[in-house]
Amino acid sequence: MSAKQTEGRVAEPLDLCELAPGHVRAIAPYQPGKPITELAREFGLDERKIVKLASNENPSGLSPRARAAIEAALPELARYPDGFELTKALSERLGVAMESIVLGNGSNDLLEMVAGAFLAPGRAAVFAQHAFAIYPLCTQARGAQGIVVPAREYGHDLAGMLAGITPETRVVFIANPNNPTGTMLPADEVEGFLRRAPRSVLVVLDEAYNEYLEPPLRCPSVAWLARYPNLVVLRTFSKAYGLAGLRVGYGLCHPDVAAMLNRVRQPFNVNNLALVAATAALADEAFVERSYQLNVAGMKQLTAGLRRLGLAWIPSFANFVSVEIPRAKRQEGQSAAGAVYQRLLRQGVIVRPVAGYGMPHHLRVTVGLPEENDRFLAALENALGDGST
Ligand SMILES: *Cc1c(COP(=O)(O)O)cnc(C)c1O
């Protein structure tokens, strides 16, 4: 056989998966909330009757101004995107130089960029137990070590996280408020952490739910940028701005850090429609205010209902709440929370199991519209009963 004939063949059977580095093979893929369409297919349900409270999406949909901007931009879709206008709008709104702003395909993209630019085998990232799932994922994907610091009453233990920093550590991820616990860190504690953290470590402050915090509880994180060159603030248009499906987020950081993130950023990572929609959504302050108010009322409605059912929950500062499912309800082969999740699905209500976050006895439910919250509470009551429905 000539050399040419053997080209492209392998002498021994090879598991193609073994071509991937061990740290990639070891990744446990992200488990998203179940899409409405998938549940409709699985159970033969009518999509319009399904209530999805599983992914912390804005129940009001998107701002009408964002929608109009999307429609107006359709004729331009043959062109590659230009992030200038959104970057400029953010710069003016936040009082941050354009060089300090990096746009992302969701803030998820920014987390990936931070990991891509600063993590590698032999390096480490610190994050809290029960913190956002993407932190361990993007750390693992780069072959870096994840240092998990035990939570304190489900929240971040910042003193523990500071103590957890090793010489190999390059990044600390802090979610404030955190998902899926809904816990919040007071501004003075976060700033205390920034003051004490080594400057050789990037502190990523993920503020995906910032707009849902009562204004006095929001961190002056943008002002901190001038004082802490190792700070990276992440925000998103996926939650209060109602643009989860378009994927837009941004990072605020020192221009030198931004330059590093831009080295690993895909050139056209945010698409045309996402850019115009986010620019319009940013200007529609009334929409964000209405979303905030709807969430305040919905959170009251949900927690009042949970109290009525005699359930415990983790007090939440975001647009979701994690409720504890009594363990006495545990049944054969399945956790009580798992069984309740399934019974809710059968009633057309999608919530989020959080066993993957080390919380096997909780279910996370997003604050929905008043009628959605009622549907959930009624279905939950049913699921906690005999569960026959
Ligand atoms: C939802 C969420 C994000 C944002 O995700 P996008 O990629 O912007 O949709 C980031 N961090 C946390 C903690 C979240 O819950």
Short mmCIF file of N, CA, C and O in Angstrom, two decimals, residues 39 45 49-53 341 343-351 372 375-376 379:
data_model
loop_
_atom_site.label_atom_id
_atom_site.label_comp_id
_atom_site.label_asym_id
_atom_site.label_seq_id
_atom_site.Cartn_x
_atom_site.Cartn_y
_atom_site.Cartn_z
N LEU A 39 -41.17 21.14 25.62
CA LEU A 39 -42.19 20.56 26.50
C LEU A 39 -43.46 20.26 25.70
O LEU A 39 -44.09 19.21 25.88
N LEU A 45 -48.50 19.14 24.51
CA LEU A 45 -49.26 20.26 25.08
C LEU A 45 -49.35 21.41 24.08
O LEU A 45 -48.55 21.51 23.15
N LYS A 49 -50.40 27.41 26.15
CA LYS A 49 -50.86 27.19 27.54
C LYS A 49 -49.71 26.86 28.48
O LYS A 49 -49.92 26.59 29.66
N ILE A 50 -48.49 26.86 27.94
CA ILE A 50 -47.34 26.54 28.78
C ILE A 50 -46.80 27.82 29.43
O ILE A 50 -46.70 28.85 28.79
N VAL A 51 -46.50 27.71 30.72
CA VAL A 51 -45.92 28.82 31.45
C VAL A 51 -44.46 28.48 31.71
O VAL A 51 -44.16 27.48 32.36
N LYS A 52 -43.54 29.30 31.19
CA LYS A 52 -42.12 29.04 31.42
C LYS A 52 -41.56 30.06 32.41
O LYS A 52 -41.49 31.25 32.11
N LEU A 53 -41.21 29.55 33.56
CA LEU A 53 -40.60 30.39 34.60
C LEU A 53 -39.26 29.76 34.97
O LEU A 53 -38.95 29.55 36.13
N TYR A 341 -40.79 18.85 40.14
CA TYR A 341 -40.47 19.44 38.83
C TYR A 341 -41.23 18.71 37.72
O TYR A 341 -41.85 19.33 36.86
N ARG A 343 -43.94 16.87 37.99
CA ARG A 343 -45.40 17.08 38.12
C ARG A 343 -45.80 18.47 37.63
O ARG A 343 -46.90 18.65 37.13
N LEU A 344 -44.91 19.44 37.81
CA LEU A 344 -45.19 20.78 37.27
C LEU A 344 -45.18 20.74 35.75
O LEU A 344 -46.03 21.33 35.08
N LEU A 345 -44.20 20.02 35.19
CA LEU A 345 -44.10 19.91 33.73
C LEU A 345 -45.39 19.34 33.15
O LEU A 345 -45.91 19.84 32.15
N ARG A 346 -45.89 18.30 33.80
CA ARG A 346 -47.12 17.67 33.30
C ARG A 346 -48.30 18.64 33.31
O ARG A 346 -49.24 18.47 32.57
N GLN A 347 -48.21 19.65 34.18
CA GLN A 347 -49.27 20.67 34.22
C GLN A 347 -48.93 21.87 33.34
O GLN A 347 -49.58 22.91 33.39
N GLY A 348 -47.86 21.73 32.56
CA GLY A 348 -47.50 22.81 31.63
C GLY A 348 -46.77 23.97 32.27
O GLY A 348 -46.75 25.07 31.74
N VAL A 349 -46.12 23.72 33.42
CA VAL A 349 -45.37 24.79 34.09
C VAL A 349 -43.90 24.37 34.16
O VAL A 349 -43.57 23.32 34.72
N ILE A 350 -43.04 25.20 33.57
CA ILE A 350 -41.61 24.88 33.56
C ILE A 350 -40.88 25.75 34.57
O ILE A 350 -40.91 26.98 34.50
N VAL A 351 -40.23 25.11 35.55
CA VAL A 351 -39.34 25.82 36.47
C VAL A 351 -37.95 25.22 36.29
O VAL A 351 -37.72 24.43 35.36
N GLU A 372 -49.30 34.18 35.48
CA GLU A 372 -48.33 33.08 35.43
C GLU A 372 -47.92 32.65 36.84
O GLU A 372 -47.78 31.46 37.12
N ARG A 375 -50.67 30.58 38.13
CA ARG A 375 -50.65 29.24 37.52
C ARG A 375 -49.61 28.37 38.21
O ARG A 375 -49.85 27.20 38.53
N PHE A 376 -48.43 28.95 38.43
CA PHE A 376 -47.35 28.21 39.09
C PHE A 376 -47.77 27.79 40.49
O PHE A 376 -47.59 26.63 40.88
N ALA A 379 -50.30 25.03 40.42
CA ALA A 379 -49.68 23.78 39.97
C ALA A 379 -48.78 23.20 41.05
O ALA A 379 -48.70 21.99 41.24
#
